[in-house]
CSV table of C-alpha atoms in Angstrom, one decimal:
chain,number,residue,atom,x,y,z
A,18,UNK,CA,0.0,0.0,0.0
A,19,UNK,CA,1.0,3.6,-0.6
A,20,UNK,CA,0.4,4.6,3.0
A,21,UNK,CA,2.5,1.7,4.2
A,22,UNK,CA,5.3,2.5,1.9
A,23,UNK,CA,5.4,6.3,2.7
A,24,UNK,CA,7.7,7.2,5.6
A,25,UNK,CA,6.2,9.4,8.3
A,26,UNK,CA,8.3,12.4,9.5
A,27,UNK,CA,10.1,11.9,12.7
A,28,UNK,CA,7.7,13.4,15.3
A,29,UNK,CA,8.1,11.0,18.1
A,30,UNK,CA,5.4,8.7,16.6
A,31,UNK,CA,7.8,6.1,15.1
A,32,UNK,CA,6.6,3.6,17.6
A,33,UNK,CA,3.3,3.5,15.9
A,34,UNK,CA,4.8,2.1,12.6
A,35,UNK,CA,4.0,-1.4,11.8
A,36,UNK,CA,4.0,-3.5,8.7
A,37,UNK,CA,0.3,-3.6,8.5
A,38,UNK,CA,-1.5,-0.9,6.5
A,39,UNK,CA,-4.2,-0.4,9.2
A,40,UNK,CA,-1.7,0.5,11.8
A,41,UNK,CA,-0.1,3.1,9.5
A,42,UNK,CA,-3.5,4.8,8.9
A,43,UNK,CA,-4.1,4.9,12.7
A,44,UNK,CA,-0.7,6.4,13.2
A,45,UNK,CA,-1.3,9.1,10.7
A,46,UNK,CA,-4.7,9.9,12.1
A,47,UNK,CA,-3.3,10.1,15.6
A,48,UNK,CA,-0.6,12.5,14.4
A,49,UNK,CA,-3.1,14.7,12.7
A,50,UNK,CA,-5.3,14.8,15.8
A,51,UNK,CA,-2.3,15.8,18.0
A,52,UNK,CA,-1.7,18.7,15.5
A,53,UNK,CA,-5.3,19.9,15.7
A,54,UNK,CA,-5.9,19.1,19.4
A,55,UNK,CA,-4.5,22.3,21.0
A,56,UNK,CA,-6.4,24.7,18.7
A,57,UNK,CA,-9.6,22.6,19.0
A,58,UNK,CA,-9.5,22.6,22.8
A,59,UNK,CA,-8.8,26.3,23.1
A,60,UNK,CA,-11.6,27.0,20.6
A,61,UNK,CA,-14.0,25.3,22.9
A,62,UNK,CA,-12.6,27.3,25.9
A,63,UNK,CA,-13.1,30.5,24.0
A,64,UNK,CA,-16.7,29.6,23.3
A,65,UNK,CA,-17.6,28.7,26.9
A,66,UNK,CA,-15.9,31.7,28.6
A,67,UNK,CA,-16.5,35.4,28.3
A,68,UNK,CA,-14.1,37.2,26.0
A,69,UNK,CA,-13.1,39.6,28.8
A,70,UNK,CA,-11.8,36.7,30.9
A,71,UNK,CA,-9.8,34.6,28.4
A,72,UNK,CA,-7.5,35.8,25.7
A,73,UNK,CA,-5.9,33.3,23.2
A,74,UNK,CA,-2.3,33.9,22.3
A,75,UNK,CA,-0.3,32.1,19.7
A,76,UNK,CA,3.2,31.0,20.7
A,77,UNK,CA,5.5,29.6,18.1
A,78,UNK,CA,6.8,26.1,19.1
A,79,UNK,CA,9.4,24.0,17.3
A,80,UNK,CA,8.7,20.7,19.1
A,81,UNK,CA,5.8,19.7,16.9
A,82,UNK,CA,6.6,22.1,14.1
A,83,UNK,CA,3.3,23.9,14.4
A,84,UNK,CA,1.8,26.8,16.4
A,85,UNK,CA,0.8,26.1,19.9
A,86,UNK,CA,-2.1,27.9,21.5
A,87,UNK,CA,-2.3,28.7,25.2
A,88,UNK,CA,-4.9,30.4,27.3
A,89,UNK,CA,-3.9,33.2,29.6
A,90,UNK,CA,-6.0,35.4,31.8
A,91,UNK,CA,-6.8,38.9,30.6
A,92,UNK,CA,-7.6,41.9,32.7
A,93,UNK,CA,-11.3,42.8,32.4
A,94,UNK,CA,-11.7,46.2,30.7
A,95,UNK,CA,-14.4,48.7,30.4
A,96,UNK,CA,-14.6,51.1,27.5
A,97,UNK,CA,-15.8,54.6,28.4
A,98,UNK,CA,-17.3,57.1,25.9
A,99,UNK,CA,-14.8,59.7,24.8
A,100,UNK,CA,-15.6,63.4,24.7
A,101,UNK,CA,-15.9,63.3,20.9
A,102,UNK,CA,-18.4,60.4,21.1
A,103,UNK,CA,-20.4,62.2,23.7
A,104,UNK,CA,-20.5,65.4,21.6
A,105,UNK,CA,-21.6,63.4,18.6
A,106,UNK,CA,-24.4,61.8,20.6
A,107,UNK,CA,-25.4,65.1,22.1
A,108,UNK,CA,-25.9,66.7,18.7
A,109,UNK,CA,-28.4,64.0,17.6
A,110,UNK,CA,-32.0,65.0,17.8
A,111,UNK,CA,-34.1,63.2,20.4
A,112,UNK,CA,-37.4,61.6,19.7
A,113,UNK,CA,-40.2,64.1,20.1
A,114,UNK,CA,-43.5,63.4,21.8
A,115,UNK,CA,-46.8,64.5,20.2
A,116,UNK,CA,-49.6,63.5,22.5
A,117,UNK,CA,-53.3,64.0,21.6
A,118,UNK,CA,-54.4,66.6,24.2
A,119,UNK,CA,-58.0,65.2,24.1
A,120,UNK,CA,-56.8,61.8,25.3
A,121,UNK,CA,-55.1,63.2,28.4
A,122,UNK,CA,-57.5,66.1,29.2
A,123,UNK,CA,-58.9,64.2,32.2
A,124,UNK,CA,-55.4,64.2,33.7
A,125,UNK,CA,-54.1,67.6,32.7
A,126,UNK,CA,-55.0,70.3,30.1
A,127,UNK,CA,-52.0,70.6,27.9
A,128,UNK,CA,-53.8,73.3,26.0
A,129,UNK,CA,-53.9,75.5,29.1
A,130,UNK,CA,-50.2,74.8,29.8
A,131,UNK,CA,-49.4,75.8,26.2
A,132,UNK,CA,-51.4,79.0,26.5
A,133,UNK,CA,-49.6,80.0,29.7
A,134,UNK,CA,-46.3,79.4,28.0
A,135,UNK,CA,-47.4,81.5,25.0
A,136,UNK,CA,-48.5,84.3,27.3
A,137,UNK,CA,-44.9,84.4,28.7
A,138,UNK,CA,-43.6,84.7,25.2
A,139,UNK,CA,-46.1,87.5,24.3
A,140,UNK,CA,-45.3,89.4,27.5
A,141,UNK,CA,-41.6,89.5,26.5
A,142,UNK,CA,-42.4,90.7,23.0
A,143,UNK,CA,-44.6,93.5,24.4
A,144,UNK,CA,-41.8,94.4,26.9
A,145,UNK,CA,-39.3,94.6,24.1
A,146,UNK,CA,-41.5,96.8,22.0
A,147,UNK,CA,-42.3,99.2,24.8
A,148,UNK,CA,-39.2,99.4,27.0
A,149,UNK,CA,-36.3,98.0,25.0
A,150,UNK,CA,-36.5,100.4,22.1
A,151,UNK,CA,-34.1,102.9,20.8
A,152,UNK,CA,-37.0,105.3,20.0
A,153,UNK,CA,-38.7,106.1,23.3
A,154,UNK,CA,-42.5,106.7,23.0
A,155,UNK,CA,-45.2,107.6,25.5
A,156,UNK,CA,-46.2,103.9,25.6
A,157,UNK,CA,-42.7,103.1,26.9
A,158,UNK,CA,-43.7,104.5,30.3
A,159,UNK,CA,-47.0,102.8,30.6
A,160,UNK,CA,-45.6,99.6,32.2
A,161,UNK,CA,-43.7,101.5,34.9
A,162,UNK,CA,-45.0,100.4,38.4
A,163,UNK,CA,-45.4,103.2,41.0
A,164,UNK,CA,-45.6,102.2,44.7
A,165,UNK,CA,-48.3,104.3,46.3
A,166,UNK,CA,-50.2,104.3,49.6
A,167,UNK,CA,-52.9,102.3,47.9
A,168,UNK,CA,-50.5,99.7,46.5
A,169,UNK,CA,-48.6,99.3,43.2
A,170,UNK,CA,-50.2,101.0,40.3
A,171,UNK,CA,-49.2,101.5,36.6
A,172,UNK,CA,-48.0,105.0,35.8
A,173,UNK,CA,-50.6,105.5,33.1
A,174,UNK,CA,-53.3,104.9,35.8
A,175,UNK,CA,-52.3,107.8,38.0
A,176,UNK,CA,-50.8,110.2,35.4
A,177,UNK,CA,-51.6,111.4,31.9
A,178,UNK,CA,-48.7,110.6,29.6
A,179,UNK,CA,-48.1,112.6,26.3
A,180,UNK,CA,-45.3,113.3,23.8
A,181,UNK,CA,-44.5,117.1,23.6
A,182,UNK,CA,-41.7,116.6,21.1
A,183,UNK,CA,-39.5,113.8,19.8
A,184,UNK,CA,-37.1,114.7,22.7
A,185,UNK,CA,-39.5,115.2,25.5
A,186,UNK,CA,-42.3,113.2,27.2
A,187,UNK,CA,-44.7,114.8,29.7
A,188,UNK,CA,-46.5,113.1,32.7
A,189,UNK,CA,-49.3,115.2,34.2
A,190,UNK,CA,-49.9,114.1,37.8
A,191,UNK,CA,-52.7,116.6,38.5
A,192,UNK,CA,-55.2,113.8,39.3
A,193,UNK,CA,-52.9,112.3,41.9
A,194,UNK,CA,-50.5,115.0,43.0
A,195,UNK,CA,-49.6,113.1,46.1
A,196,UNK,CA,-48.0,110.3,43.9
A,197,UNK,CA,-45.7,112.7,42.0
A,198,UNK,CA,-42.6,111.9,44.1
A,199,UNK,CA,-43.2,108.2,43.8
A,200,UNK,CA,-43.8,108.5,40.1
A,201,UNK,CA,-40.4,110.3,39.7
A,202,UNK,CA,-38.6,107.6,41.6
A,203,UNK,CA,-40.2,104.9,39.5
A,204,UNK,CA,-39.3,106.5,36.2
A,205,UNK,CA,-35.7,107.0,37.4
A,206,UNK,CA,-35.4,103.4,38.5
A,207,UNK,CA,-37.1,101.9,35.5
A,208,UNK,CA,-33.7,101.0,33.9
A,209,UNK,CA,-34.5,103.0,30.8
A,210,UNK,CA,-31.8,105.6,31.4
A,211,UNK,CA,-34.3,108.3,32.1
A,212,UNK,CA,-33.7,111.4,34.3
A,213,UNK,CA,-37.1,113.1,35.0
A,214,UNK,CA,-37.6,116.7,36.0
A,215,UNK,CA,-40.6,118.0,38.0
A,216,UNK,CA,-42.5,121.3,37.7
A,217,UNK,CA,-45.3,121.2,40.2
A,218,UNK,CA,-47.4,118.3,39.2
A,219,UNK,CA,-45.9,118.1,35.8
A,220,UNK,CA,-43.1,115.6,35.2
A,221,UNK,CA,-40.8,116.3,32.3
A,222,UNK,CA,-38.9,113.3,30.9
A,223,UNK,CA,-36.2,114.2,28.4
A,224,UNK,CA,-35.4,111.4,25.9
A,225,UNK,CA,-31.7,110.6,26.0
A,226,UNK,CA,-29.6,110.6,22.8
A,227,UNK,CA,-28.9,107.3,21.2
A,228,UNK,CA,-25.3,106.6,22.1
A,229,UNK,CA,-23.3,103.4,22.1
A,230,UNK,CA,-23.5,103.3,25.9
A,231,UNK,CA,-27.3,103.6,25.7
A,232,UNK,CA,-27.6,100.8,23.2
A,233,UNK,CA,-25.4,98.5,25.4
A,234,UNK,CA,-27.6,99.4,28.4
A,235,UNK,CA,-30.7,98.5,26.4
A,236,UNK,CA,-29.2,95.2,25.3
A,237,UNK,CA,-28.4,94.4,28.9
A,238,UNK,CA,-31.9,95.2,29.9
A,239,UNK,CA,-33.2,93.0,27.1
A,240,UNK,CA,-31.2,90.1,28.5
A,241,UNK,CA,-32.5,90.7,32.1
A,242,UNK,CA,-36.1,90.8,30.9
A,243,UNK,CA,-35.5,87.5,29.0
A,244,UNK,CA,-34.2,85.9,32.1
A,245,UNK,CA,-37.2,87.0,34.0
A,246,UNK,CA,-39.4,85.5,31.3
A,247,UNK,CA,-37.6,82.2,31.7
A,248,UNK,CA,-38.2,82.3,35.4
A,249,UNK,CA,-41.9,82.8,34.7
A,250,UNK,CA,-41.7,79.9,32.3
A,251,UNK,CA,-40.2,77.6,34.9
A,252,UNK,CA,-43.0,78.4,37.2
A,253,UNK,CA,-45.5,77.4,34.6
A,254,UNK,CA,-43.7,74.1,34.0
A,255,UNK,CA,-43.3,73.4,37.8
A,256,UNK,CA,-47.1,74.1,38.4
A,257,UNK,CA,-47.9,71.7,35.5
A,258,UNK,CA,-45.6,69.0,36.9
A,259,UNK,CA,-47.1,69.3,40.4
A,260,UNK,CA,-50.6,69.0,39.0
A,261,UNK,CA,-49.5,65.9,37.1
A,262,UNK,CA,-48.1,64.3,40.3
A,263,UNK,CA,-51.5,64.3,41.9
A,264,UNK,CA,-52.7,61.9,39.2
A,265,UNK,CA,-50.0,59.3,39.6
A,266,UNK,CA,-52.2,57.0,41.7
A,267,UNK,CA,-54.8,56.6,39.0
A,268,UNK,CA,-52.6,56.9,35.9
A,269,UNK,CA,-50.0,54.5,34.6
A,270,UNK,CA,-46.3,55.4,34.9
A,271,UNK,CA,-45.8,55.2,31.2
A,272,UNK,CA,-48.6,57.8,30.6
A,273,UNK,CA,-47.3,60.1,33.3
A,274,UNK,CA,-43.8,59.8,31.8
A,275,UNK,CA,-45.0,60.7,28.3
A,276,UNK,CA,-47.0,63.7,29.6
A,277,UNK,CA,-44.0,64.9,31.6
A,278,UNK,CA,-41.8,64.7,28.5
A,279,UNK,CA,-44.5,66.6,26.5
A,280,UNK,CA,-44.5,69.4,29.0
A,281,UNK,CA,-40.7,69.6,29.1
A,282,UNK,CA,-40.6,69.6,25.4
A,283,UNK,CA,-43.1,72.5,25.2
A,284,UNK,CA,-41.0,74.4,27.8
A,285,UNK,CA,-37.8,73.8,25.8
A,286,UNK,CA,-39.5,75.1,22.6
A,287,UNK,CA,-40.6,78.2,24.4
A,288,UNK,CA,-37.1,78.8,25.8
A,289,UNK,CA,-35.7,78.5,22.2
A,290,UNK,CA,-38.2,81.1,21.1
A,291,UNK,CA,-37.2,83.4,23.9
A,292,UNK,CA,-33.5,83.1,23.0
A,293,UNK,CA,-34.4,83.7,19.4
A,294,UNK,CA,-36.2,87.0,20.1
A,295,UNK,CA,-33.4,88.1,22.4
A,296,UNK,CA,-30.8,87.5,19.6
A,297,UNK,CA,-32.9,89.5,17.2
A,298,UNK,CA,-33.4,92.4,19.6
A,299,UNK,CA,-29.7,92.4,20.6
A,300,UNK,CA,-28.7,92.6,16.9
A,301,UNK,CA,-31.2,95.4,16.4
A,302,UNK,CA,-29.7,97.4,19.3
A,303,UNK,CA,-26.0,96.8,18.8
A,304,UNK,CA,-26.0,96.3,15.0
């Protein structure tokens, strides 16, 4: 036979040679098994152990003229997200919630919450138009609050405001002369860079020239008013969340969680609108 006539390499298996063909086949099979055996065993070990616990290394060996595989313990490692990966994940848009307000109206009225948030936005717009404006008008003084003996009153409720010239506003306090001093103080502390003068019950309010310092002061005032609007918005959000907590006993956690996310989403959208209007106003003031 060909197998019997072929000489096997000297690998320490010469003792398996015999004149019979069957013995030669068995010897060759045993030799092949010993070649495959280390890799086969270690493959099983890799399949039955966590990758973090076992690491296979190949070590060159000359004894059997083949690669020998040994298993050695590896230190468990934990991969943390890098700053670059976090920044990339942060930039991705999150899934938005769009609940049907009619389905949750028994729990909370999302329409009312939305209206309250819109009113905060509209109040800031009105504030920008009246007080944070390069061109001062009689309406700019309407919002000024005067502290009187009867409480806090708007200036236009106790005085008649008119524009005498583009550079001068008059406030007639004849109907409430006792509030003249308080009105002067309120105008001076309004943050509009106004320096009123008084003649009896008539308050003269010169309109300051539009200087760079005046523009910067108005831009600073616009930012302050925007921050106040955000504070009002937080109160609206907090009140809505507190009202929602009262329904946790009779509403599923998943539903509560979705409504909370919807309210937070509405608040975030309103904050974005506030910041947008502030940016437009700042550009208008500073150029």
